[in-house]
Structure formats: structure tokens, C-alpha cells
Amino acid sequence: MSEDFLAGRKKGLEDAFFAEQDALLRRRLREADETGSRRKALSSASGITDHATLERLEALGITGETAAALSLIPLVAIAWADGRIEERERAAALSGAEGLGLTKGDPGYQMFEGWLTRQPSPDLLMSWKAYIGALAPTLGQDARDALRAALLGHARAVAEAAGGFLGLGSKISEAEQSVLADLERAFAASSP
């Protein structure tokens, strides 16, 4: 797969990620990425701590912005799986974002809060899946598995936060399970 193809997918993901925000938030996020260590920003934004995986993602030109999109979009998709967000899901999603290194006042955190208030366009998730489909084959198996575990682990935690119907039964609703399976397929479709 060509670097140009991956770069095109990266651009599409970043465009979708920032489509709903003004230029100030984007500039502030870029400035934060530039002032800190690139790898540290990448780790903070993605939740990935494996050095080899971070090194490979960095070599592919993945930035903190891209990693934030990669990490937050699955959380948003799970939270909106059934068309509404319950307070426990919202709290779990915000906690997940904080676990990824975002703090209140950060542009990415503000953007994420907006997505939990107003459901983003389906294009956002489609861009995420297309990007994962292009990125995953460029990674080794260990790096791909680490990326999958990091991204889908946080999404699963948000899904489990709702606790099923009235807290009874399965912790993950059918709608949430369907979204998790869809997210997983983005990786499976791209595996060698």
C-alpha cells in the first residue's frame, strides 16, 4: 500500500475529526502537539505505551491529532450506539478521554464533550474505519494487536458502563455489541 494512499486516508480522518470545530481549537491542539515530545503526545493521545508500536506509528507520520481521532472516535461510536447517551455512558466516555491524557480545557476534550452532546456525522466513523483499514496493514502483527487492544479496550469500557437494561443482564447492549463488532471488522478486513 502506498504512502500516498495512507496519507490520503490520514487527511480524510483529520478533516472529519475537525469538521465540527473552529480553527482556534485545531490550532491549539497542533501547538500542544508541537511543543511536547512527539512520541509522548502520541502515547497520551492514543493510550498506547508500547515503545515499538509508538515508534512505528511515529515513523508513519501519525501525530497526536491523528491518534486523538483514532482513540476518541470509537468512544463516540459506542456512546451513541443506541441513538442516545445515558449519564453513565457519558461519564465513562469522559473518563476514557481523561485516561487517554485529555483534560478539561484541552481543545480535544472540548471537542469530545461536544460530540457527547450532539451526535457527529456518520462520516466521522466511516473515515475512522477507512483510516484503520489503510493503517493496519502497514503495521506488524504485534503493533496492530496493540493498537486494536488500546482503541477497542476503551470503547468496550464505555459499552460496559451502561450495565445493560436497568443494570440487569448483559453489560453490553445489542446495539453496542454491534458497534464493537463493526469496529473490530475494520481491523480484521485489513489483516494480511
Short mmCIF file of N, CA and C in Angstrom, two decimals, residues 31-160:
data_model
loop_
_atom_site.label_atom_id
_atom_site.label_comp_id
_atom_site.label_asym_id
_atom_site.label_seq_id
_atom_site.Cartn_x
_atom_site.Cartn_y
_atom_site.Cartn_z
N GLU A 31 -0.51 23.20 18.30
CA GLU A 31 0.54 23.83 19.09
C GLU A 31 0.96 22.94 20.26
N ALA A 32 -0.01 22.34 20.91
CA ALA A 32 0.30 21.44 22.03
C ALA A 32 1.11 20.24 21.54
N ASP A 33 0.76 19.74 20.36
CA ASP A 33 1.48 18.59 19.79
C ASP A 33 2.91 18.98 19.46
N GLU A 34 3.12 20.20 18.93
CA GLU A 34 4.45 20.64 18.52
C GLU A 34 5.34 20.96 19.71
N THR A 35 4.78 21.47 20.79
CA THR A 35 5.61 21.85 21.92
C THR A 35 6.06 20.66 22.75
N GLY A 36 5.30 19.61 22.78
CA GLY A 36 5.67 18.42 23.56
C GLY A 36 6.45 17.43 22.72
N SER A 37 6.90 16.42 23.36
CA SER A 37 7.55 15.33 22.65
C SER A 37 6.54 14.65 21.76
N ARG A 38 6.92 14.43 20.50
CA ARG A 38 6.00 13.81 19.54
C ARG A 38 5.55 12.43 20.02
N ARG A 39 6.46 11.65 20.49
CA ARG A 39 6.11 10.30 20.94
C ARG A 39 5.26 10.35 22.22
N LYS A 40 5.60 11.27 23.12
CA LYS A 40 4.81 11.39 24.35
C LYS A 40 3.40 11.85 24.02
N ALA A 41 3.27 12.80 23.10
CA ALA A 41 1.95 13.27 22.68
C ALA A 41 1.18 12.13 22.02
N LEU A 42 1.86 11.34 21.23
CA LEU A 42 1.23 10.21 20.56
C LEU A 42 0.76 9.19 21.59
N SER A 43 1.57 8.91 22.59
CA SER A 43 1.19 7.97 23.64
C SER A 43 0.02 8.50 24.45
N SER A 44 0.08 9.77 24.82
CA SER A 44 -1.00 10.37 25.60
C SER A 44 -2.32 10.36 24.84
N ALA A 45 -2.26 10.67 23.57
CA ALA A 45 -3.49 10.76 22.78
C ALA A 45 -4.07 9.39 22.46
N SER A 46 -3.23 8.37 22.35
CA SER A 46 -3.72 7.06 21.94
C SER A 46 -3.92 6.09 23.08
N GLY A 47 -3.23 6.31 24.19
CA GLY A 47 -3.28 5.36 25.29
C GLY A 47 -2.32 4.20 25.07
N ILE A 48 -1.56 4.23 23.99
CA ILE A 48 -0.62 3.17 23.68
C ILE A 48 0.70 3.48 24.37
N THR A 49 1.25 2.49 25.07
CA THR A 49 2.51 2.69 25.77
C THR A 49 3.63 1.83 25.21
N ASP A 50 3.32 0.88 24.37
CA ASP A 50 4.32 0.01 23.78
C ASP A 50 5.25 0.82 22.89
N HIS A 51 6.54 0.82 23.23
CA HIS A 51 7.53 1.64 22.53
C HIS A 51 7.61 1.32 21.04
N ALA A 52 7.65 0.04 20.71
CA ALA A 52 7.77 -0.36 19.30
C ALA A 52 6.56 0.10 18.49
N THR A 53 5.38 -0.01 19.07
CA THR A 53 4.17 0.43 18.36
C THR A 53 4.19 1.94 18.17
N LEU A 54 4.56 2.68 19.21
CA LEU A 54 4.65 4.13 19.09
C LEU A 54 5.69 4.53 18.05
N GLU A 55 6.81 3.84 18.05
CA GLU A 55 7.86 4.14 17.07
C GLU A 55 7.36 3.92 15.65
N ARG A 56 6.65 2.82 15.43
CA ARG A 56 6.13 2.52 14.08
C ARG A 56 5.08 3.55 13.68
N LEU A 57 4.17 3.90 14.59
CA LEU A 57 3.15 4.90 14.28
C LEU A 57 3.80 6.26 13.98
N GLU A 58 4.80 6.61 14.76
CA GLU A 58 5.52 7.87 14.54
C GLU A 58 6.21 7.87 13.18
N ALA A 59 6.83 6.74 12.82
CA ALA A 59 7.51 6.63 11.53
C ALA A 59 6.52 6.78 10.37
N LEU A 60 5.27 6.41 10.59
CA LEU A 60 4.24 6.54 9.56
C LEU A 60 3.64 7.94 9.52
N GLY A 61 4.12 8.82 10.40
CA GLY A 61 3.64 10.20 10.39
C GLY A 61 2.38 10.42 11.21
N ILE A 62 2.04 9.47 12.07
CA ILE A 62 0.87 9.63 12.93
C ILE A 62 1.20 10.70 13.97
N THR A 63 0.34 11.68 14.08
CA THR A 63 0.53 12.77 15.04
C THR A 63 -0.40 12.60 16.23
N GLY A 64 -0.23 13.45 17.21
CA GLY A 64 -1.14 13.45 18.35
C GLY A 64 -2.57 13.69 17.92
N GLU A 65 -2.77 14.56 16.90
CA GLU A 65 -4.12 14.83 16.39
C GLU A 65 -4.75 13.56 15.81
N THR A 66 -3.98 12.86 15.00
CA THR A 66 -4.48 11.64 14.39
C THR A 66 -4.77 10.60 15.46
N ALA A 67 -3.85 10.45 16.40
CA ALA A 67 -4.03 9.48 17.48
C ALA A 67 -5.24 9.82 18.33
N ALA A 68 -5.47 11.10 18.57
CA ALA A 68 -6.66 11.51 19.33
C ALA A 68 -7.92 11.10 18.59
N ALA A 69 -7.92 11.31 17.29
CA ALA A 69 -9.08 10.90 16.48
C ALA A 69 -9.24 9.40 16.54
N LEU A 70 -8.14 8.67 16.39
CA LEU A 70 -8.20 7.21 16.43
C LEU A 70 -8.75 6.72 17.76
N SER A 71 -8.39 7.38 18.84
CA SER A 71 -8.79 6.96 20.17
C SER A 71 -10.20 7.39 20.56
N LEU A 72 -10.59 8.60 20.18
CA LEU A 72 -11.87 9.14 20.63
C LEU A 72 -13.05 8.69 19.78
N ILE A 73 -12.84 8.47 18.51
CA ILE A 73 -13.96 8.12 17.63
C ILE A 73 -14.65 6.82 18.05
N PRO A 74 -13.90 5.76 18.43
CA PRO A 74 -14.60 4.56 18.91
C PRO A 74 -15.42 4.82 20.18
N LEU A 75 -14.93 5.70 21.06
CA LEU A 75 -15.69 6.03 22.27
C LEU A 75 -17.01 6.71 21.91
N VAL A 76 -16.94 7.61 20.94
CA VAL A 76 -18.14 8.32 20.49
C VAL A 76 -19.12 7.34 19.84
N ALA A 77 -18.61 6.46 19.00
CA ALA A 77 -19.46 5.49 18.31
C ALA A 77 -20.19 4.59 19.30
N ILE A 78 -19.50 4.13 20.32
CA ILE A 78 -20.13 3.27 21.34
C ILE A 78 -21.15 4.06 22.14
N ALA A 79 -20.78 5.26 22.54
CA ALA A 79 -21.69 6.07 23.37
C ALA A 79 -23.01 6.33 22.64
N TRP A 80 -22.97 6.53 21.32
CA TRP A 80 -24.16 6.83 20.54
C TRP A 80 -24.78 5.58 19.91
N ALA A 81 -24.34 4.38 20.28
CA ALA A 81 -24.77 3.15 19.62
C ALA A 81 -26.28 3.00 19.56
N ASP A 82 -26.95 3.36 20.63
CA ASP A 82 -28.41 3.19 20.63
C ASP A 82 -29.15 4.50 20.37
N GLY A 83 -28.43 5.50 19.84
CA GLY A 83 -29.06 6.75 19.46
C GLY A 83 -29.20 7.78 20.57
N ARG A 84 -28.78 7.43 21.76
CA ARG A 84 -28.81 8.36 22.88
C ARG A 84 -27.67 8.01 23.82
N ILE A 85 -27.31 8.96 24.67
CA ILE A 85 -26.22 8.73 25.63
C ILE A 85 -26.78 8.82 27.03
N GLU A 86 -26.63 7.72 27.78
CA GLU A 86 -27.03 7.71 29.18
C GLU A 86 -25.93 8.39 30.00
N GLU A 87 -26.30 8.87 31.18
CA GLU A 87 -25.34 9.58 32.01
C GLU A 87 -24.14 8.71 32.37
N ARG A 88 -24.36 7.41 32.64
CA ARG A 88 -23.23 6.52 32.96
C ARG A 88 -22.30 6.37 31.76
N GLU A 89 -22.87 6.32 30.55
CA GLU A 89 -22.04 6.23 29.34
C GLU A 89 -21.23 7.52 29.16
N ARG A 90 -21.90 8.64 29.37
CA ARG A 90 -21.22 9.93 29.23
C ARG A 90 -20.05 10.02 30.21
N ALA A 91 -20.31 9.65 31.47
CA ALA A 91 -19.25 9.70 32.48
C ALA A 91 -18.11 8.76 32.11
N ALA A 92 -18.45 7.55 31.63
CA ALA A 92 -17.41 6.59 31.25
C ALA A 92 -16.62 7.09 30.04
N ALA A 93 -17.31 7.69 29.08
CA ALA A 93 -16.63 8.22 27.89
C ALA A 93 -15.68 9.36 28.28
N LEU A 94 -16.14 10.26 29.13
CA LEU A 94 -15.28 11.37 29.58
C LEU A 94 -14.10 10.84 30.39
N SER A 95 -14.36 9.82 31.22
CA SER A 95 -13.29 9.20 31.98
C SER A 95 -12.28 8.54 31.03
N GLY A 96 -12.79 7.89 29.99
CA GLY A 96 -11.92 7.29 28.98
C GLY A 96 -11.06 8.32 28.29
N ALA A 97 -11.65 9.46 27.96
CA ALA A 97 -10.89 10.54 27.33
C ALA A 97 -9.80 11.05 28.27
N GLU A 98 -10.15 11.18 29.56
CA GLU A 98 -9.16 11.61 30.54
C GLU A 98 -8.06 10.56 30.68
N GLY A 99 -8.44 9.28 30.61
CA GLY A 99 -7.47 8.20 30.66
C GLY A 99 -6.52 8.23 29.47
N LEU A 100 -6.95 8.84 28.39
CA LEU A 100 -6.11 8.99 27.20
C LEU A 100 -5.25 10.25 27.27
N GLY A 101 -5.34 10.97 28.39
CA GLY A 101 -4.48 12.13 28.57
C GLY A 101 -5.15 13.47 28.32
N LEU A 102 -6.42 13.47 27.94
CA LEU A 102 -7.12 14.74 27.74
C LEU A 102 -7.61 15.27 29.08
N THR A 103 -7.54 16.57 29.24
CA THR A 103 -8.05 17.17 30.47
C THR A 103 -9.03 18.28 30.11
N LYS A 104 -9.90 18.59 31.05
CA LYS A 104 -10.85 19.68 30.82
C LYS A 104 -10.08 20.92 30.40
N GLY A 105 -10.61 21.60 29.42
CA GLY A 105 -9.94 22.79 28.92
C GLY A 105 -9.11 22.51 27.68
N ASP A 106 -8.67 21.25 27.49
CA ASP A 106 -7.95 20.89 26.27
C ASP A 106 -8.91 21.01 25.08
N PRO A 107 -8.41 21.45 23.93
CA PRO A 107 -9.28 21.53 22.75
C PRO A 107 -9.90 20.19 22.38
N GLY A 108 -9.12 19.11 22.47
CA GLY A 108 -9.65 17.79 22.16
C GLY A 108 -10.75 17.37 23.11
N TYR A 109 -10.60 17.70 24.38
CA TYR A 109 -11.61 17.38 25.39
C TYR A 109 -12.90 18.15 25.10
N GLN A 110 -12.75 19.43 24.76
CA GLN A 110 -13.92 20.25 24.44
C GLN A 110 -14.65 19.70 23.22
N MET A 111 -13.88 19.29 22.23
CA MET A 111 -14.45 18.71 21.02
C MET A 111 -15.22 17.43 21.38
N PHE A 112 -14.61 16.59 22.19
CA PHE A 112 -15.21 15.33 22.60
C PHE A 112 -16.51 15.58 23.37
N GLU A 113 -16.50 16.53 24.29
CA GLU A 113 -17.72 16.88 25.03
C GLU A 113 -18.84 17.28 24.07
N GLY A 114 -18.48 18.04 23.03
CA GLY A 114 -19.47 18.43 22.03
C GLY A 114 -20.05 17.23 21.32
N TRP A 115 -19.21 16.23 21.01
CA TRP A 115 -19.69 15.02 20.35
C TRP A 115 -20.61 14.22 21.26
N LEU A 116 -20.45 14.35 22.57
CA LEU A 116 -21.32 13.64 23.50
C LEU A 116 -22.64 14.38 23.71
N THR A 117 -22.70 15.61 23.27
CA THR A 117 -23.92 16.41 23.36
C THR A 117 -24.70 16.34 22.05
N ARG A 118 -23.96 16.40 20.94
CA ARG A 118 -24.58 16.41 19.61
C ARG A 118 -23.90 15.32 18.78
N GLN A 119 -24.66 14.33 18.36
CA GLN A 119 -24.08 13.21 17.62
C GLN A 119 -23.40 13.68 16.34
N PRO A 120 -22.14 13.29 16.16
CA PRO A 120 -21.43 13.70 14.94
C PRO A 120 -21.95 12.96 13.71
N SER A 121 -21.57 13.46 12.57
CA SER A 121 -21.96 12.86 11.30
C SER A 121 -21.43 11.42 11.21
N PRO A 122 -22.18 10.53 10.54
CA PRO A 122 -21.68 9.17 10.32
C PRO A 122 -20.37 9.15 9.53
N ASP A 123 -20.07 10.23 8.82
CA ASP A 123 -18.82 10.31 8.07
C ASP A 123 -17.60 10.18 8.98
N LEU A 124 -17.74 10.60 10.23
CA LEU A 124 -16.63 10.52 11.17
C LEU A 124 -16.21 9.06 11.37
N LEU A 125 -17.17 8.19 11.65
CA LEU A 125 -16.86 6.77 11.84
C LEU A 125 -16.41 6.12 10.54
N MET A 126 -17.01 6.50 9.44
CA MET A 126 -16.59 5.95 8.15
C MET A 126 -15.13 6.32 7.86
N SER A 127 -14.74 7.54 8.17
CA SER A 127 -13.35 7.97 7.98
C SER A 127 -12.42 7.18 8.89
N TRP A 128 -12.85 6.94 10.12
CA TRP A 128 -12.05 6.17 11.06
C TRP A 128 -11.80 4.76 10.52
N LYS A 129 -12.87 4.11 10.07
CA LYS A 129 -12.74 2.74 9.55
C LYS A 129 -11.85 2.71 8.30
N ALA A 130 -11.99 3.69 7.44
CA ALA A 130 -11.16 3.73 6.23
C ALA A 130 -9.69 3.92 6.62
N TYR A 131 -9.45 4.77 7.60
CA TYR A 131 -8.08 5.01 8.02
C TYR A 131 -7.47 3.77 8.67
N ILE A 132 -8.22 3.11 9.54
CA ILE A 132 -7.74 1.88 10.16
C ILE A 132 -7.47 0.84 9.08
N GLY A 133 -8.35 0.75 8.10
CA GLY A 133 -8.17 -0.19 7.00
C GLY A 133 -6.90 0.06 6.22
N ALA A 134 -6.49 1.32 6.11
CA ALA A 134 -5.26 1.66 5.40
C ALA A 134 -4.03 1.54 6.31
N LEU A 135 -4.18 1.86 7.58
CA LEU A 135 -3.05 1.86 8.51
C LEU A 135 -2.66 0.45 8.96
N ALA A 136 -3.61 -0.36 9.33
CA ALA A 136 -3.32 -1.65 9.95
C ALA A 136 -2.38 -2.53 9.13
N PRO A 137 -2.54 -2.62 7.81
CA PRO A 137 -1.62 -3.49 7.06
C PRO A 137 -0.18 -2.99 7.04
N THR A 138 0.04 -1.73 7.38
CA THR A 138 1.40 -1.20 7.39
C THR A 138 2.12 -1.51 8.70
N LEU A 139 1.40 -2.04 9.66
CA LEU A 139 1.95 -2.37 10.97
C LEU A 139 2.26 -3.86 11.05
N GLY A 140 3.22 -4.22 11.86
CA GLY A 140 3.46 -5.63 12.15
C GLY A 140 2.31 -6.16 13.00
N GLN A 141 2.23 -7.47 13.13
CA GLN A 141 1.15 -8.09 13.90
C GLN A 141 1.10 -7.58 15.34
N ASP A 142 2.26 -7.48 16.01
CA ASP A 142 2.28 -7.03 17.40
C ASP A 142 1.78 -5.59 17.52
N ALA A 143 2.23 -4.73 16.62
CA ALA A 143 1.79 -3.33 16.66
C ALA A 143 0.30 -3.23 16.35
N ARG A 144 -0.19 -4.01 15.39
CA ARG A 144 -1.61 -4.00 15.03
C ARG A 144 -2.44 -4.47 16.23
N ASP A 145 -1.97 -5.54 16.89
CA ASP A 145 -2.69 -6.05 18.06
C ASP A 145 -2.70 -5.03 19.19
N ALA A 146 -1.57 -4.35 19.40
CA ALA A 146 -1.50 -3.33 20.46
C ALA A 146 -2.44 -2.17 20.15
N LEU A 147 -2.48 -1.74 18.90
CA LEU A 147 -3.37 -0.66 18.51
C LEU A 147 -4.82 -1.08 18.68
N ARG A 148 -5.17 -2.27 18.24
CA ARG A 148 -6.54 -2.78 18.38
C ARG A 148 -6.93 -2.84 19.85
N ALA A 149 -6.06 -3.41 20.68
CA ALA A 149 -6.36 -3.54 22.11
C ALA A 149 -6.57 -2.18 22.76
N ALA A 150 -5.71 -1.23 22.44
CA ALA A 150 -5.83 0.10 23.05
C ALA A 150 -7.11 0.79 22.61
N LEU A 151 -7.40 0.78 21.32
CA LEU A 151 -8.56 1.50 20.82
C LEU A 151 -9.88 0.85 21.22
N LEU A 152 -9.95 -0.47 21.08
CA LEU A 152 -11.21 -1.15 21.36
C LEU A 152 -11.41 -1.41 22.84
N GLY A 153 -10.32 -1.46 23.62
CA GLY A 153 -10.45 -1.65 25.06
C GLY A 153 -11.18 -0.49 25.72
N HIS A 154 -10.85 0.72 25.33
CA HIS A 154 -11.54 1.89 25.89
C HIS A 154 -13.01 1.91 25.45
N ALA A 155 -13.26 1.54 24.21
CA ALA A 155 -14.64 1.52 23.71
C ALA A 155 -15.47 0.49 24.46
N ARG A 156 -14.89 -0.68 24.71
CA ARG A 156 -15.60 -1.72 25.46
C ARG A 156 -15.93 -1.24 26.88
N ALA A 157 -15.02 -0.51 27.51
CA ALA A 157 -15.27 0.01 28.86
C ALA A 157 -16.46 0.96 28.87
N VAL A 158 -16.59 1.79 27.83
CA VAL A 158 -17.74 2.68 27.74
C VAL A 158 -19.01 1.87 27.55
N ALA A 159 -18.95 0.84 26.72
CA ALA A 159 -20.12 -0.01 26.48
C ALA A 159 -20.56 -0.71 27.77
N GLU A 160 -19.62 -1.16 28.55
CA GLU A 160 -19.94 -1.85 29.80
C GLU A 160 -20.48 -0.91 30.86
#
